[in-house]
PDB file of C-alpha atoms in Angstrom:
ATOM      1  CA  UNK A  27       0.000   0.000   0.000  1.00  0.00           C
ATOM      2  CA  UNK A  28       3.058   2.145   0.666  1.00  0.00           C
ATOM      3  CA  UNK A  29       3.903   1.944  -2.625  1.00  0.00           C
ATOM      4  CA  UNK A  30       0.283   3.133  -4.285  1.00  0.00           C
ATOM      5  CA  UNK A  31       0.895   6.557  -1.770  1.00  0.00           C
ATOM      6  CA  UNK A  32       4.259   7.183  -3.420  1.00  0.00           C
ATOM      7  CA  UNK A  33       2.854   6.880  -7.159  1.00  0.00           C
ATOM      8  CA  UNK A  34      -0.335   8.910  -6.332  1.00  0.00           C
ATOM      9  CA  UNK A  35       1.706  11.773  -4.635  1.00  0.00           C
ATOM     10  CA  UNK A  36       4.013  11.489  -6.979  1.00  0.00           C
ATOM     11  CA  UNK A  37       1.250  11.973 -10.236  1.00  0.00           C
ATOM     12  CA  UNK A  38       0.073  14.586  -8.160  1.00  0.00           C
ATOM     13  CA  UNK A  39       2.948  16.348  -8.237  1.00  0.00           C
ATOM     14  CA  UNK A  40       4.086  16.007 -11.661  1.00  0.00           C
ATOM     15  CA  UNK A  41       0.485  17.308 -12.575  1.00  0.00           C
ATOM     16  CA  UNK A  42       0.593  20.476 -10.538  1.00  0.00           C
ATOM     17  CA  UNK A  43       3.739  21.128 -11.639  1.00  0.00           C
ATOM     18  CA  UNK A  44       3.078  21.401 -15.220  1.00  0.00           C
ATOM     19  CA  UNK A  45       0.919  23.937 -14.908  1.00  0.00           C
ATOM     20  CA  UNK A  46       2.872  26.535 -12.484  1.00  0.00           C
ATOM     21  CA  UNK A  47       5.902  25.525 -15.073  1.00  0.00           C
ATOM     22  CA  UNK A  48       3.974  26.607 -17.951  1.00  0.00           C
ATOM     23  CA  UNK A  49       3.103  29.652 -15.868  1.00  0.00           C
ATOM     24  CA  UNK A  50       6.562  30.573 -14.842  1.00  0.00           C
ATOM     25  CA  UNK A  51       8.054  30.108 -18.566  1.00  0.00           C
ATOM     26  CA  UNK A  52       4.663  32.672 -19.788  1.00  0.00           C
ATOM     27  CA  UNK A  53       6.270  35.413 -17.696  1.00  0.00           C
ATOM     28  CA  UNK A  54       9.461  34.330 -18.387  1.00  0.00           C
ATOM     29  CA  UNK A  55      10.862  33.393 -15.190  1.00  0.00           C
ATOM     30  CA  UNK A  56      12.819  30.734 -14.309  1.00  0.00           C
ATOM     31  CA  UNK A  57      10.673  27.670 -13.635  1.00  0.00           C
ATOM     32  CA  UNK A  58      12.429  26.112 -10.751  1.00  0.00           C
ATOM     33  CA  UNK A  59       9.885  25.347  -8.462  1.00  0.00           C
ATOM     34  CA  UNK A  60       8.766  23.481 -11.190  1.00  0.00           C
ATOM     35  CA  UNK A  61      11.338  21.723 -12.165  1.00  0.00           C
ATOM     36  CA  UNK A  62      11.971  21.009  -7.969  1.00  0.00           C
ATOM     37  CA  UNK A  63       8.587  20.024  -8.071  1.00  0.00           C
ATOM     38  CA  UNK A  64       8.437  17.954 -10.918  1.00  0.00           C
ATOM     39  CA  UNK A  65      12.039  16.024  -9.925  1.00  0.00           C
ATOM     40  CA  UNK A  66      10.332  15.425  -6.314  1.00  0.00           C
ATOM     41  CA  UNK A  67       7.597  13.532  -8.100  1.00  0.00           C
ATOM     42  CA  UNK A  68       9.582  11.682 -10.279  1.00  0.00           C
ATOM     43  CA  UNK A  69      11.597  10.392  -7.613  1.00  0.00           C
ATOM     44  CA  UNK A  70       8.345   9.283  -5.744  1.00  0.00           C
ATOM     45  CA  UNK A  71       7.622   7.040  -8.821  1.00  0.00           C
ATOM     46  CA  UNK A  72      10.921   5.879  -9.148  1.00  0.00           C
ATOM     47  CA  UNK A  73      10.543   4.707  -5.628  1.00  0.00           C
ATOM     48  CA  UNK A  74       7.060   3.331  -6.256  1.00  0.00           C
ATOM     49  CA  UNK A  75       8.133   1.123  -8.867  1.00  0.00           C
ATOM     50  CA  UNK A  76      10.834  -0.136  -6.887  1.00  0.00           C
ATOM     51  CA  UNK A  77       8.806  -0.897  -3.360  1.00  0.00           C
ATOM     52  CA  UNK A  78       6.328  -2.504  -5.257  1.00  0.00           C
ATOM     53  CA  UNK A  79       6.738  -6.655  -5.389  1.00  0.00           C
ATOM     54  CA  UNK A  80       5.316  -6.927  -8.957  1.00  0.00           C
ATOM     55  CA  UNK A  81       5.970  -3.212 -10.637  1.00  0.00           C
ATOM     56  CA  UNK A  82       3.139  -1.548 -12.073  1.00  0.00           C
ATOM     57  CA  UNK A  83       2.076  -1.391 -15.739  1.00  0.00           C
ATOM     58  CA  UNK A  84      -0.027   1.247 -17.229  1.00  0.00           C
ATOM     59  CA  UNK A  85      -3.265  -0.852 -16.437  1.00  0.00           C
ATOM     60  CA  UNK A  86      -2.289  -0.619 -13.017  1.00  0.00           C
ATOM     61  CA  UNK A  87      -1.873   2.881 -12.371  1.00  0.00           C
ATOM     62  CA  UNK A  88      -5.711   3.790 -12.146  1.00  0.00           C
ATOM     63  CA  UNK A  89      -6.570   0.647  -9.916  1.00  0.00           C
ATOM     64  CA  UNK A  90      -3.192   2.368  -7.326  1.00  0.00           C
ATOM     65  CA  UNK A  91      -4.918   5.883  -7.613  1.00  0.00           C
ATOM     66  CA  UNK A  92      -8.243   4.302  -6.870  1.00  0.00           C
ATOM     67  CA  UNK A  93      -7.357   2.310  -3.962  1.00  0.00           C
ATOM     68  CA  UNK A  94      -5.450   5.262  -2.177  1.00  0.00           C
ATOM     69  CA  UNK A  95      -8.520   7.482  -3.113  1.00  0.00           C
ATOM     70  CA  UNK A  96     -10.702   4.981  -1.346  1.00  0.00           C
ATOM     71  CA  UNK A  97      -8.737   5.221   1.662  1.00  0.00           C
ATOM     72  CA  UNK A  98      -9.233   9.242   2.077  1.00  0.00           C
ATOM     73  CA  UNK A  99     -12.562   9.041   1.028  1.00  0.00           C
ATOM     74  CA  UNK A 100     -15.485   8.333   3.238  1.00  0.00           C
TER      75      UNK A 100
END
């Protein structure tokens, strides 16, 4: 279960980050909270993959997102 928490948060990161990096290069600034942001959820992913027995495939992702949404979610 550890291991669908660390790909969620991760996602979740990656996809707020693309936005605000977007934002950043529009106004041309440097996007490095961004790029922090989006390396931070990369390495949750990374990590992910690695604690979890069997990997994930791309099938797999939703079911992980589902089951830690389940959790929060009366």
């Amino acid at each position: 279960m550890m291991a669908d928490y660390c790909l969620t948060f991760g996602l979740l990161l990656i996809v707020f980050a693309i936005p605000a990096g977007v934002s950043a290069y529009s106004e041309m600034r440097p996007p490095r909270m961004a790029a922090v942001t989006i390396v931070l959820g990369a390495c949750l992913v990374i990590l992910a993959v690695t604690l979890s027995p069997t990997g994930y495939s791309y099938g797999d992702i939703p079911q992980a997102v589902a089951r830690v949404m389940a959790r929060f979610l009366p």
